Coordinates of C-alpha atoms in Angstrom, one line a residue:
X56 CA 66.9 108.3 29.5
X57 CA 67.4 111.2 27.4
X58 CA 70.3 113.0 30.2
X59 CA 71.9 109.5 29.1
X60 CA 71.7 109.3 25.5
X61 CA 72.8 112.8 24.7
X62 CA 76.3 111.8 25.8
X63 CA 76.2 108.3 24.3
X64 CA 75.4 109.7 21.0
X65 CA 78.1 112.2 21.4
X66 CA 80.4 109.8 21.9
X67 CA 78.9 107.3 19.2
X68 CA 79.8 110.3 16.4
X69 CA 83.4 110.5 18.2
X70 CA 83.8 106.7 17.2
X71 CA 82.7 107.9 13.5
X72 CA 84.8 110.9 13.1
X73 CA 87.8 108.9 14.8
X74 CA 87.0 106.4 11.5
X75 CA 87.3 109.0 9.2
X76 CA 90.3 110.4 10.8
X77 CA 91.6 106.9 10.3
X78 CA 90.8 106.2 7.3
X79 CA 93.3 109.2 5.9
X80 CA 95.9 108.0 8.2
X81 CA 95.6 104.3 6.7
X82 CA 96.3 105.9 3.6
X83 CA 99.3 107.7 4.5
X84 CA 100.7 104.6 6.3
X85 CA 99.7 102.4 2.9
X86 CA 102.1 104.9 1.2
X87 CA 104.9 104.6 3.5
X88 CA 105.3 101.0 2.0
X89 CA 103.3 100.5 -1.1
X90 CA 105.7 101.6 -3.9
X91 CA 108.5 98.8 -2.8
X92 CA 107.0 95.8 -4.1
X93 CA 106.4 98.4 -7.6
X94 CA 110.2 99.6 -7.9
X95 CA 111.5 97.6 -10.0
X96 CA 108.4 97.8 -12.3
X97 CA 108.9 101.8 -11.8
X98 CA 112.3 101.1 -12.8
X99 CA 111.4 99.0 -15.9
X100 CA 109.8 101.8 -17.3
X101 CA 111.7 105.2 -16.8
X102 CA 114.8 103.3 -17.0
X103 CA 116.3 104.0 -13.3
X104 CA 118.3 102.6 -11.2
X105 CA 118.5 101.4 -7.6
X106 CA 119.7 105.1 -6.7
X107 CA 117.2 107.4 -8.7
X108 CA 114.7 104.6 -7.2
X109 CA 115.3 105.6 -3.9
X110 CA 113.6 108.9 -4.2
X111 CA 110.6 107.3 -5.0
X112 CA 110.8 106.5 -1.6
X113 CA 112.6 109.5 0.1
X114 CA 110.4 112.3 -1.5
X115 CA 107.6 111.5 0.7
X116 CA 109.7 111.0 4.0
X117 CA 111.9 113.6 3.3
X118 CA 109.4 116.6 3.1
X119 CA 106.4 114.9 5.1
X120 CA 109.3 114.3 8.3
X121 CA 110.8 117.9 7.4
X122 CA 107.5 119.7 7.3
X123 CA 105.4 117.7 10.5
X124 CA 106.3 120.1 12.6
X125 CA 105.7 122.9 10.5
X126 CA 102.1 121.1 10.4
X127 CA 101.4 120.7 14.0
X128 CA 102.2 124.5 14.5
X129 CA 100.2 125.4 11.5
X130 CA 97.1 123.6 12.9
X131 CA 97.1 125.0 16.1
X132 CA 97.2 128.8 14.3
X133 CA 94.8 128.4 11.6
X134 CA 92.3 125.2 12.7
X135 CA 92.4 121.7 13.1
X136 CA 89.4 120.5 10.7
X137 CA 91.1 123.4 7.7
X138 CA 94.3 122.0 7.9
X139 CA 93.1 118.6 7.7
X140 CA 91.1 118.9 5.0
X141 CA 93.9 120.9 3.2
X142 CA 95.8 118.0 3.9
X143 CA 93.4 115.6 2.2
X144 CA 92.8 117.1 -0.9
X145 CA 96.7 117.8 -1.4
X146 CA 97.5 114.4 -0.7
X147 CA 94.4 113.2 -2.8
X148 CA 96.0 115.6 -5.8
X149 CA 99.3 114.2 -5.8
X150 CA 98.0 110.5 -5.7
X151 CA 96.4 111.5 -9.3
X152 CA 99.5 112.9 -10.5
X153 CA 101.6 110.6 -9.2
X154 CA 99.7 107.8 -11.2
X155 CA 99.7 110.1 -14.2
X156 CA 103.3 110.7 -13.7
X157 CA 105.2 110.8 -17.6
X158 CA 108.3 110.9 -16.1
X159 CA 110.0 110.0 -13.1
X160 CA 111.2 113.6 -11.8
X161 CA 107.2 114.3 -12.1
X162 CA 106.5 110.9 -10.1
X163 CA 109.4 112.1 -7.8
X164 CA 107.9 115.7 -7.5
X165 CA 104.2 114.0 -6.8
X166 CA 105.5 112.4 -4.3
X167 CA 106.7 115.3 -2.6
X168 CA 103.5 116.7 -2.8
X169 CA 102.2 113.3 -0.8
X170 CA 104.7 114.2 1.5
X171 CA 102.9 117.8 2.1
X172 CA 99.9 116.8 2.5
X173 CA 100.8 113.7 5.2
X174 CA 102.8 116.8 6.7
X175 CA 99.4 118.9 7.1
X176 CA 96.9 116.2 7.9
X177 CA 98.9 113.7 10.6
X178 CA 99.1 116.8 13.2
X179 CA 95.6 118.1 12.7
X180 CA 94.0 114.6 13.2
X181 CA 96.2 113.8 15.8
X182 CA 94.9 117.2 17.6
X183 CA 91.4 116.2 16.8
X184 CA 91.9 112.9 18.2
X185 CA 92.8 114.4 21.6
X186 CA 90.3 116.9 21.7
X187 CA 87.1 114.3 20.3
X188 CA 88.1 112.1 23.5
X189 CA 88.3 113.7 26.6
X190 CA 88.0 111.0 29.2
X191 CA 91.6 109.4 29.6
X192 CA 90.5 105.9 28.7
X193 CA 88.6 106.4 26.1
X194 CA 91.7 108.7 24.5
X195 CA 94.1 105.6 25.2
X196 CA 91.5 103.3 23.2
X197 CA 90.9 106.0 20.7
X198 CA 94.6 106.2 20.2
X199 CA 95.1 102.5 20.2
X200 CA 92.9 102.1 17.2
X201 CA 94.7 104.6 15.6
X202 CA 97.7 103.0 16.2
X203 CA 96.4 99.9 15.2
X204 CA 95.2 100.9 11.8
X205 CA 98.6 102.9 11.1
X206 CA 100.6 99.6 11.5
X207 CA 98.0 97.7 9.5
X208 CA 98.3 100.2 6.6
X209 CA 102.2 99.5 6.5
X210 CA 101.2 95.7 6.1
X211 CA 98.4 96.3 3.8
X212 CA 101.0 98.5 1.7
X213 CA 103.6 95.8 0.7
X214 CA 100.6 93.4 -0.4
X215 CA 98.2 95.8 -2.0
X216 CA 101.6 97.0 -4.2
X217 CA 102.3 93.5 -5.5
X218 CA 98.5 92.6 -6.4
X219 CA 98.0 96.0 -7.9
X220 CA 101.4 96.0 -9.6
X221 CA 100.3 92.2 -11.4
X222 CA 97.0 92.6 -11.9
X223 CA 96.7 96.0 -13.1
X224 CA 99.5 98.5 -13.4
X225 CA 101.8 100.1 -11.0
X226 CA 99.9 103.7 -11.2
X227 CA 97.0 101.8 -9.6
X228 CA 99.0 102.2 -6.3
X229 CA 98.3 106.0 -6.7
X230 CA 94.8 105.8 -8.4
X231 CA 93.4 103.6 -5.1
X232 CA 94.0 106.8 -3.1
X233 CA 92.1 109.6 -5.1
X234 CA 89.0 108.3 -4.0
X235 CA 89.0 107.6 -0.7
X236 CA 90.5 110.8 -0.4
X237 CA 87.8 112.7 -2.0
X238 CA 85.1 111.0 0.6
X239 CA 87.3 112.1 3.6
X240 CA 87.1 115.6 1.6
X241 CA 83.8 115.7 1.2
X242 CA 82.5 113.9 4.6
X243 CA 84.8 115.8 7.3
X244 CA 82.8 118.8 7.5
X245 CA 79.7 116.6 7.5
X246 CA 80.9 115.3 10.9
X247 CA 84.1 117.6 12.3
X248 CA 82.9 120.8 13.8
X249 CA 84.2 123.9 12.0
X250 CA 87.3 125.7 13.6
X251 CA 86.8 128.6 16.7
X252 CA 88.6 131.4 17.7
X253 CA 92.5 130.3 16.9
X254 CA 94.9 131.6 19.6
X255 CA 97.6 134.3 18.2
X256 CA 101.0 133.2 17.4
X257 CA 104.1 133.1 15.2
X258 CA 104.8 130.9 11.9
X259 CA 108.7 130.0 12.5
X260 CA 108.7 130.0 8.4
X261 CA 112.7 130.0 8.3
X262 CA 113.2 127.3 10.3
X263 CA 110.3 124.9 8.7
X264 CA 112.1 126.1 5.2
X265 CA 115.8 124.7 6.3
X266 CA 114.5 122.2 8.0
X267 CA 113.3 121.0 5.1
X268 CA 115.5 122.3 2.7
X269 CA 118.1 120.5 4.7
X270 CA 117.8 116.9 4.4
X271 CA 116.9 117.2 0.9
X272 CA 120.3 118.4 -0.3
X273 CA 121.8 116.2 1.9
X274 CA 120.3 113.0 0.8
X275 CA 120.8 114.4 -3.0
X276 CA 124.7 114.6 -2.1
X277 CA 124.6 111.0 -0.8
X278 CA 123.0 109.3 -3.8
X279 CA 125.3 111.4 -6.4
X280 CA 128.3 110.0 -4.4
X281 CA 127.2 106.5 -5.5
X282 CA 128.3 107.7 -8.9
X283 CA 130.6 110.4 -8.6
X284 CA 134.1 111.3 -6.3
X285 CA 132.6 112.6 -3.0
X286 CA 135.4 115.4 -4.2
X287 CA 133.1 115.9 -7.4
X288 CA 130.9 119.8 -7.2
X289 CA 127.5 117.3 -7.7
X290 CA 128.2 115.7 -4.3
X291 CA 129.9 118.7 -2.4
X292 CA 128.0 121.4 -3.6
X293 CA 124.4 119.9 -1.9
X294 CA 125.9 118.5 1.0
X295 CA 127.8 121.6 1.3
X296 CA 123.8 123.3 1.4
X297 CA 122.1 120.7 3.1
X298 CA 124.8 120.8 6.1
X299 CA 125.2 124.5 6.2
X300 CA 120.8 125.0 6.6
X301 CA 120.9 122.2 9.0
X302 CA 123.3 124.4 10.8
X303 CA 121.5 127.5 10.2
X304 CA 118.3 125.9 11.3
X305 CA 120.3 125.3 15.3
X306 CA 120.6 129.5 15.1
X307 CA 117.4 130.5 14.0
X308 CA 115.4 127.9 16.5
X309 CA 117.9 129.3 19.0
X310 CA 117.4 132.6 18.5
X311 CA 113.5 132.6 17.7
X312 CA 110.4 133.6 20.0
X313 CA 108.6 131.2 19.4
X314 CA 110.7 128.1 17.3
X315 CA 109.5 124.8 15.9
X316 CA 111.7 122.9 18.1
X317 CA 113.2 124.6 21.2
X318 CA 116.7 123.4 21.5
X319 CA 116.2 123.0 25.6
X320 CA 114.0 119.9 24.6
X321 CA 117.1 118.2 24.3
X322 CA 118.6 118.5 27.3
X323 CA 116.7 115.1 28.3
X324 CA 119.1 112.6 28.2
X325 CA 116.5 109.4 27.7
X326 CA 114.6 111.5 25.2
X327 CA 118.1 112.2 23.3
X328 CA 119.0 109.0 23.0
X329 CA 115.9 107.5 22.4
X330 CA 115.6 109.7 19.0
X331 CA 119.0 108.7 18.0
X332 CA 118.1 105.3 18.5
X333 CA 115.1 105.7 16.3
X334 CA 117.4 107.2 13.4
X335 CA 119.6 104.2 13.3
X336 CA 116.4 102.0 13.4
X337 CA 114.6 103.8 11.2
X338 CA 117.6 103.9 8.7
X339 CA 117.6 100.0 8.8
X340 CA 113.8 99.1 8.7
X341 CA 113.7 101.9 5.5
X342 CA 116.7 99.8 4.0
X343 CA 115.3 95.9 4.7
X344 CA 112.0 96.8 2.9
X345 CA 113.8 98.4 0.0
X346 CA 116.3 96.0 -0.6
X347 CA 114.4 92.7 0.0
X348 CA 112.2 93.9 -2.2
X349 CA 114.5 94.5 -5.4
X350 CA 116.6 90.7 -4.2
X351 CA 113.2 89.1 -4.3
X352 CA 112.3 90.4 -7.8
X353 CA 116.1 91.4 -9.8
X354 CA 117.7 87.6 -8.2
X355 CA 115.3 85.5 -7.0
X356 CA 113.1 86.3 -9.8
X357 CA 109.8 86.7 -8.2
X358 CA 106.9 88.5 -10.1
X359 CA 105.2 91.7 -8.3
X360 CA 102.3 90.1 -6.4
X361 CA 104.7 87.0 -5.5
X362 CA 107.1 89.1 -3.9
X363 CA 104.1 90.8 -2.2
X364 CA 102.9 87.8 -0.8
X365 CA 106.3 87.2 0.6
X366 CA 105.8 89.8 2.9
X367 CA 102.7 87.9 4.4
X368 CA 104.9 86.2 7.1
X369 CA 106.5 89.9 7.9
X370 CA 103.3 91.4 7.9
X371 CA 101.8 88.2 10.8
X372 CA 104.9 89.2 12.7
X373 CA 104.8 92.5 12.6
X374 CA 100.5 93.1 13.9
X375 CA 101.1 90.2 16.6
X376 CA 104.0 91.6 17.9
X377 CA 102.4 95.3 18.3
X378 CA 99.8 93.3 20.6
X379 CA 102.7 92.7 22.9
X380 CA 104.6 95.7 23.5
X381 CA 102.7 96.9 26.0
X382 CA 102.7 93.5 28.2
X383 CA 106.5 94.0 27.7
X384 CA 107.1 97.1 28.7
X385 CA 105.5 96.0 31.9
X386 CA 107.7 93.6 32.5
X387 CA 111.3 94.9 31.0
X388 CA 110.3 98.2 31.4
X389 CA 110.8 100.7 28.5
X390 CA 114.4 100.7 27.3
X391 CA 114.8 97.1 28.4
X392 CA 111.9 96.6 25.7
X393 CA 113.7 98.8 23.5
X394 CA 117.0 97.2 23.4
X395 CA 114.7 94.0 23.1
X396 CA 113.2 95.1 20.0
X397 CA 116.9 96.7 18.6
X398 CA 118.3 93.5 19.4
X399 CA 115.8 91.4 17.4
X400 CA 116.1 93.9 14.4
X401 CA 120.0 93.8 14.6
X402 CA 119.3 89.6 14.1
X403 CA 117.0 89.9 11.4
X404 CA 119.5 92.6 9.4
X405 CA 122.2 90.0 10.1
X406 CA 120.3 87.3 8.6
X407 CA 119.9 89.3 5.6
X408 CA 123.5 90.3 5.1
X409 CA 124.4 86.8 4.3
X410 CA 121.9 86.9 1.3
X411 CA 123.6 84.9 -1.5
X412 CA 122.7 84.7 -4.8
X413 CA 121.0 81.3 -5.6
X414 CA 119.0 82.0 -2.8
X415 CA 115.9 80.7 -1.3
X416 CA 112.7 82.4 0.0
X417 CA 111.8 80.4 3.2
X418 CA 115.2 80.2 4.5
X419 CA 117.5 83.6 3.4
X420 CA 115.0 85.4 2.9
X421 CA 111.5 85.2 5.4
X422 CA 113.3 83.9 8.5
X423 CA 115.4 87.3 8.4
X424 CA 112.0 89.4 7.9
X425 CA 110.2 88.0 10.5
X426 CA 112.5 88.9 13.2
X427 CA 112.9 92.4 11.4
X428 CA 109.1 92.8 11.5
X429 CA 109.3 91.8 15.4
X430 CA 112.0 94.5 16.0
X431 CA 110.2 97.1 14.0
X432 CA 106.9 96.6 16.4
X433 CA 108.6 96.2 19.9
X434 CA 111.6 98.9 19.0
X435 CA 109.8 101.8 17.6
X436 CA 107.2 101.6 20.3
X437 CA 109.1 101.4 23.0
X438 CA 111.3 104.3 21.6
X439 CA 108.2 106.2 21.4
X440 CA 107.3 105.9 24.8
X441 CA 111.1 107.0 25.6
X442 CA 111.0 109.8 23.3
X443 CA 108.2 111.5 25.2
X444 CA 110.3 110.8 28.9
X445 CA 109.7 113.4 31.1
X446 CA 107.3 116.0 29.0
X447 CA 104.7 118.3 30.3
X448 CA 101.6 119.6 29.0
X449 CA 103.8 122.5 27.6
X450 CA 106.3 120.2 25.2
X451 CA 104.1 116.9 24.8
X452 CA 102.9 118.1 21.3
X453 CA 106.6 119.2 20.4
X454 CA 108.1 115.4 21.5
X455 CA 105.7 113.5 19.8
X456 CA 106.1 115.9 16.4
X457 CA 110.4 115.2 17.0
X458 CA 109.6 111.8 17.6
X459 CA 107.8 111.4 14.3
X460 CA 109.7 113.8 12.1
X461 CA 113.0 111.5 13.2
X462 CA 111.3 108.3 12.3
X463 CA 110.6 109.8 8.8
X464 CA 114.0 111.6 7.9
X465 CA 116.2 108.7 9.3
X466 CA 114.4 106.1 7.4
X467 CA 115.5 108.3 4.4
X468 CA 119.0 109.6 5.3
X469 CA 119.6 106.3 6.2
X470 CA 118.4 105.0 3.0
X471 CA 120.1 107.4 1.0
X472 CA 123.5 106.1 2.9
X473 CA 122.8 102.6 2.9
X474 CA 121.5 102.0 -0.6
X475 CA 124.3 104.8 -1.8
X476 CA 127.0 102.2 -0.2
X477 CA 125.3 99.3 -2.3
X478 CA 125.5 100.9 -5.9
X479 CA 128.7 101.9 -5.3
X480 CA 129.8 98.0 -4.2
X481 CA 127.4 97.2 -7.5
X482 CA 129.4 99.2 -9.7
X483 CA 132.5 98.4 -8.3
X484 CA 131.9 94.4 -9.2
X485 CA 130.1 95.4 -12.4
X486 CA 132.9 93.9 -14.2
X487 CA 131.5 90.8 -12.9
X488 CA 130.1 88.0 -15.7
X489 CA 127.0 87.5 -13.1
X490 CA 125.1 90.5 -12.8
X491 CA 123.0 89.4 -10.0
X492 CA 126.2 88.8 -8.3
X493 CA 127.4 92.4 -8.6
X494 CA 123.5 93.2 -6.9
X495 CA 124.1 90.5 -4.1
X496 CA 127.5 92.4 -2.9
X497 CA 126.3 95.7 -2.9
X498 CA 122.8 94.2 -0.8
X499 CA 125.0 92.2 1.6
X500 CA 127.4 95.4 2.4
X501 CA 123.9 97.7 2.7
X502 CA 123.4 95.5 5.4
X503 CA 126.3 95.1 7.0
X504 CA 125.9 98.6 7.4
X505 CA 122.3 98.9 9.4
X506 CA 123.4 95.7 11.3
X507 CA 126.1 98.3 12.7
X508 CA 124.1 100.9 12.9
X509 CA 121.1 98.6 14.9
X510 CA 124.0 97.4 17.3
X511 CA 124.8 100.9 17.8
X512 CA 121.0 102.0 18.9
X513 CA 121.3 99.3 21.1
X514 CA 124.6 100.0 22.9
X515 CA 123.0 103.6 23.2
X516 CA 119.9 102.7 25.2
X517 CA 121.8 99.6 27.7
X518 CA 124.0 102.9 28.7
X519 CA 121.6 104.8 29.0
X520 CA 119.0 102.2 31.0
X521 CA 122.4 101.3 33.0
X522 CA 123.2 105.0 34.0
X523 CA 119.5 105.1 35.3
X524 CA 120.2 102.6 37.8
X525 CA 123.0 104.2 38.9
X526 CA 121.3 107.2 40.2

C-alpha cells in the first residue's frame, strides 16, 4: 500500500502545483481581453482616442510577444520556479499601477510592465508543466487543462471587464489581479521545488533588445500615420528604427553562438507558413474584439456590462468549438482544419464589414462573432499544431516560443494597421453631420482589411496542404 501511495501522492501535489500554475496563466489570458469592453470608459476619462486606445492593448502584446523568448531562455539559465515567481510579482506590480494609473502614458507604461512579467512567467510554467508530468498521458491531460483554462480566461476577460467597468470602476480590472497574484507569490515555493544546478549558457541580450525594440517603433510609426503624412519625421523616423532593428535582429541571430531564434528553423516550409498564417489571424481576431467593442458602446449605445454580455454568445462558441479541434484534425487533418477555421473567421470578419449604423445586436453584430469565435478556436489550434511540424527534442521549445511570440506581435501589428486605416477613414468623413457615421466607415474599411488578410492565411495553407500531396 505504501509502494503505491508514494506515487499517488506525488502525483496528487502535481495536480495542485499544475492549479497554481494555472491560476497565473488564467490571469494573463483575462488580460489579453479584459480592457476592451473598458476602452471607451478609459477613453472617457484621459480623453483619447481610438488610436492612443490601441496601446492600451498593444503594450502588453508588444513586449510580452517580443520578450517570450527572451523568457524561455532566461528560465532555462537561471531556474524555472525564480523566473516564475519573478514573473508573478512583476505582473502583480503592474496590475496595482495600472489601476492607480493618473495618466494614460503611466497606464500605457503599466501595461508594459504586464507584458514583462507574462514574458517571464508563461515559459517557466510551461517548463514546469513538462517536467511535473512525466508520463506522456498525463502531460497531454496536464496540458489540456492548461489549455482549457487559457481559453476560458479570454472568455472570462470580455465579461468580467463589462461587470467590473458598471458596477465599480474600470481600475477594478487591474485591482482583481494584485491579489491572486500575491497568493501565487506566496504559495509557489510552498509547493514548487527550489531550482538545481542550471546548465551554462549565453543570454542573446542584443537580439531579445531589438527584438523588442522593433515592433514597438514600428507599431508607434503606424498609429502616428493615422494623423500625420506617412512622409511626416513622427511616422518615418520610428518606422525608419523599428525596421532597421528588425533587420539588425536577422544579423545578430545569424551571426550568434547561441541565438534566440536560429534562422535554420525556418527553412520548414509548413512551419513557415503556418506562422504567417497566424499573423494575418491574429491581426484580425486582435481587430474584431477591439472594434466590436467600441461599435457596441460609441453607436449602438450599449453600457459597459451590456456590451460585455454581448460577448456571451462569442464566448459559448468559442469553449465549444475548442472541444472539437481535435476530432477535426482527425478527420481533415491539420491544415485542412486550419483553412477550416481561417475560412470561418474570414465569414465572421465579412459579416462585420457590413456593420451599418442603426444597427442591431442579434443580427449585425452576434451572428458575425460567433463564427469569429469558431475560427479563433479551430484556426489558432490547428496552426499550432502546424507551427511545431517537424521539430525535435532540440527546437520543440524554440517553435512553440515563435509560435507564441507571433500570435502576440501580429495581434498587435495588425491592430496598429487595421485600426490605423479606420481613424484615418474617421477623419477623413469627419466632416460628416453624423458622427457615428464617420466611426461606421472607418470600422467597415478595418475590416475589409482583415477579411483580406484572413483570405490570404487561407490561400497560404490550401498551397501549402496542396503541395504536400504532390510529393
Amino acid at each position: 500500500m505504501a509502494s503505491r501511495s508514494a506515487p499517488d501522492r506525488a502525483l496528487g501535489r502535481s495536480w495542485l502545483v499544475l492549479a497554481l500554475l494555472s491560476l497565473l496563466q488564467f490571469l494573463i489570458a483575462v488580460d489579453v481581453t479584459v480592457v476592451n469592453v473598458a476602452l471607451p470608459s478609459i477613453g472617457e476619462e484621459f480623453g483619447a482616442d481610438a488610436t492612443a486606445l490601441a496601446w492600451v492593448v498593444n503594450g502588453y502584446a508588444l513586449v510580452g510577444g517580443g520578450l517570450l523568448l527572451f523568457g524561455g531562455r532566461l528560465a532555462d539559465l537561471l531556474g524555472r520556479r525564480r523566473l516564475f515567481l519573478a514573473g508573478a510579482a512583476i505582473f502583480g506590480v503592474a496590475s496595482l499601477a495600472a489601476g492607480l494609473a493618473p495618466t494614460l502614458e503611466t497606464l500605457i507604461a503599466a501595461r508594459f510592465g504586464q507584458g514583462v512579467g507574462e514574458a517571464l512567467a508563461s515559459p517557466a510554467a510551461m517548463s514546469l508543466i513538462a517536467l511535473l508530468f512525466t508520463d506522456p498521458a498525463e502531460r497531454a491531460r496536464a496540458l489540456g487543462v492548461w489549455g482549457a483554462i487559457s481559453g476560458s480566461g479570454l472568455a472570462v476577460g470580455v465579461l468580467l471587464s463589462g461587470a467590473l467597468t458598471e458596477l465599480l470602476h474600470w481600475r477594478w480590472i487591474f485591482f482583481v489581479n494584485v491579489p491572486l497574484a500575491l497568493v501565487v507569490v506566496l504559495v509557489t515555493p510552498l509547493l514548487v521545488r527550489g531550482d538545481g544546478p542550471r546548465a551554462g549558457g549565453r543570454l542573446d541580450l542584443p537580439g531579445a533588445a531589438l527584438l523588442t525594440f522593433g515592433p514597438v517603433a514600428v507599431v508607434y510609426g503606424i498609429l502616428r500615420a493615422a494623423h500625420a503624412p506617412w512622409t511626416d519625421p513622427g511616422v518615418l523616423v520610428p518606422l525608419g528604427a523599428g525596421v532597421l532593428s528588425l533587420a539588425l535582429f536577422v544579423l545578430v541571430e545569424a551571426r550568434t553562438r547561441e541565438p534566440l531564434v536560429p534562422l535554420g528553423f525556418f527553412t520548414d516550409r509548413t512551419r513557415a507558413v503556418a506562422n504567417a498564417a497566424t499573423v494575418l489571424l491574429s491581426a484580425a481576431l486582435s481587430t474584431t474584439f477591439f472594434l466590436a467593442t467600441l461599435y457596441l458602446q460609441n453607436v449602438l449605445g450599449l453600457s459597459p456590462l451590456r456590451s460585455g454580455l454581448a460577448f456571451l454568445p462569442f464566448c459559448a462558441a468559442l469553449l465549444l468549438a475548442v472541444t472539437r479541434v481535435a476530432g477535426l484534425i482527425r478527420v481533415l487533418g491539420m491544415k485542412y482544419t486550419a483553412i477550416t477555421g481561417l475560412l470561418c473567421t474570414a465569414a465572421g470578419v465579412g459579416w462585420l464589414a457590413r456593420l451599418p449604423v442603426e444597427g442591431r445586436l442579434w443580427v449585425d453584430v452576434v451572428p458575425g462573432m460567433v463564427a469569429v469565435a469558431a475560427g479563433m478556436a479551430i484556426g489558432l489550434i490547428a496552426l499550432q499544431n502546424a507551427a511545431l511540424h517537424g521539430v525535435t527534442e532540440a527546437d520543440a521549445g524554440v517553435a512553440s516560443g515563435v509560435q507564441r511570440s507571433v500570435d502576440q506581435l501580429g495581434g498587435a501589428f495588425g491592430l496598429a494597421v487595421l485600426v490605423g486605416a479606420a481613424a484615418a477613414v474617421t477623419a477623413g468623413t469627419a466632416g460628416a453631420a453624423d458622427g457615428p457615421a464617420a466611426l461606421v466607415a472607418g470600422y467597415q474599411t478595418a475590416f475589409r482589411y482583415a477579411l483580406i488578410g484572413v483570405l490570404v492565411a487561407a490561400l497560404g495553407m490550401w498551397l501549402a496542404a496542396r503541395d504536400d500531396r504532390r510529393t
